[in-house]
Short mmCIF file of C-alpha atoms in Angstrom, two decimals:
data_model
loop_
_atom_site.label_atom_id
_atom_site.label_comp_id
_atom_site.label_asym_id
_atom_site.label_seq_id
_atom_site.Cartn_x
_atom_site.Cartn_y
_atom_site.Cartn_z
CA UNK C 1 22.82 66.74 58.08
CA UNK C 2 26.55 67.34 58.07
CA UNK C 3 27.17 65.26 61.25
CA UNK C 4 26.41 61.89 59.61
CA UNK C 5 29.20 62.21 57.03
CA UNK C 6 31.60 63.59 59.55
CA UNK C 7 30.68 60.71 62.11
CA UNK C 8 31.33 57.99 59.35
CA UNK C 9 34.68 59.73 58.48
CA UNK C 10 35.65 59.70 62.15
CA UNK C 11 34.77 56.09 62.68
CA UNK C 12 36.78 54.77 59.71
CA UNK C 13 40.11 54.70 61.60
CA UNK C 14 38.58 52.53 64.39
CA UNK C 15 37.03 50.10 61.80
CA UNK C 16 40.42 49.97 59.98
CA UNK C 17 42.26 49.13 63.39
CA UNK C 18 39.78 46.35 64.27
CA UNK C 19 40.22 44.80 60.75
CA UNK C 20 43.94 44.94 61.01
CA UNK C 21 43.88 43.24 64.47
CA UNK C 22 42.04 40.23 63.08
CA UNK C 23 43.92 39.63 59.94
CA UNK C 24 46.33 36.75 59.62
CA UNK C 25 49.93 37.75 58.62
CA UNK C 26 49.64 36.76 54.95
CA UNK C 27 46.60 39.00 54.60
CA UNK C 28 48.11 41.66 56.72
CA UNK C 29 51.01 42.42 54.28
CA UNK C 30 49.16 41.80 51.15
CA UNK C 31 49.64 44.19 48.12
CA UNK C 32 47.31 45.99 47.17
CA UNK C 33 45.93 46.08 50.74
CA UNK C 34 42.33 45.12 51.61
CA UNK C 35 40.23 47.15 53.96
CA UNK C 36 38.13 44.42 55.20
CA UNK C 37 39.46 41.02 56.67
CA UNK C 38 38.79 37.94 54.59
CA UNK C 39 39.84 35.34 57.16
CA UNK C 40 39.46 36.57 60.63
CA UNK C 41 41.70 34.95 63.30
CA UNK C 42 42.41 35.39 67.01
CA UNK C 43 46.06 34.27 66.51
CA UNK C 44 47.45 37.67 66.73
CA UNK C 45 45.91 38.12 70.23
CA UNK C 46 47.09 34.71 71.45
CA UNK C 47 50.66 35.47 70.31
CA UNK C 48 50.58 38.94 71.99
CA UNK C 49 49.63 37.38 75.30
CA UNK C 50 52.09 34.52 74.88
CA UNK C 51 54.95 36.77 73.87
CA UNK C 52 54.05 39.37 76.64
CA UNK C 53 54.15 36.66 79.27
CA UNK C 54 57.53 35.26 78.11
CA UNK C 55 59.06 38.79 78.13
CA UNK C 56 57.75 39.95 81.45
CA UNK C 57 55.18 42.47 80.07
CA UNK C 58 51.93 41.66 81.85
CA UNK C 59 49.56 42.44 78.97
CA UNK C 60 46.55 40.98 80.98
CA UNK C 61 47.40 43.29 83.89
CA UNK C 62 47.48 46.35 81.44
CA UNK C 63 44.22 45.21 79.95
CA UNK C 64 42.61 44.98 83.32
CA UNK C 65 44.07 48.34 84.51
CA UNK C 66 42.52 49.88 81.29
CA UNK C 67 39.12 48.27 81.96
CA UNK C 68 39.06 49.63 85.57
CA UNK C 69 40.10 53.08 84.61
CA UNK C 70 37.41 53.30 81.74
CA UNK C 71 34.85 51.94 84.06
CA UNK C 72 35.53 54.44 86.84
CA UNK C 73 35.79 57.38 84.45
CA UNK C 74 32.38 56.59 82.77
CA UNK C 75 30.54 56.07 86.00
CA UNK C 76 32.19 59.24 87.40
CA UNK C 77 31.02 61.24 84.38
CA UNK C 78 27.51 59.82 84.61
CA UNK C 79 27.36 60.62 88.34
CA UNK C 80 28.56 64.15 88.01
#
């Protein structure tokens, strides 16, 4: 009975992070801030990978490393 409200409370920061990731810049700095995104866009991710490639930070490699480590960890936990 107590776990549902606690679970909802714990998932709120993750929902907030995902909503912030898909907001355009004009909506990101809006005052008063909105919790949910009105006009979702992928431009932030395109800009991240373009800027990362130009500065020598291999974001795609970091993403691949994270996926590999996560997959190995999940399967190892399921196995043991």
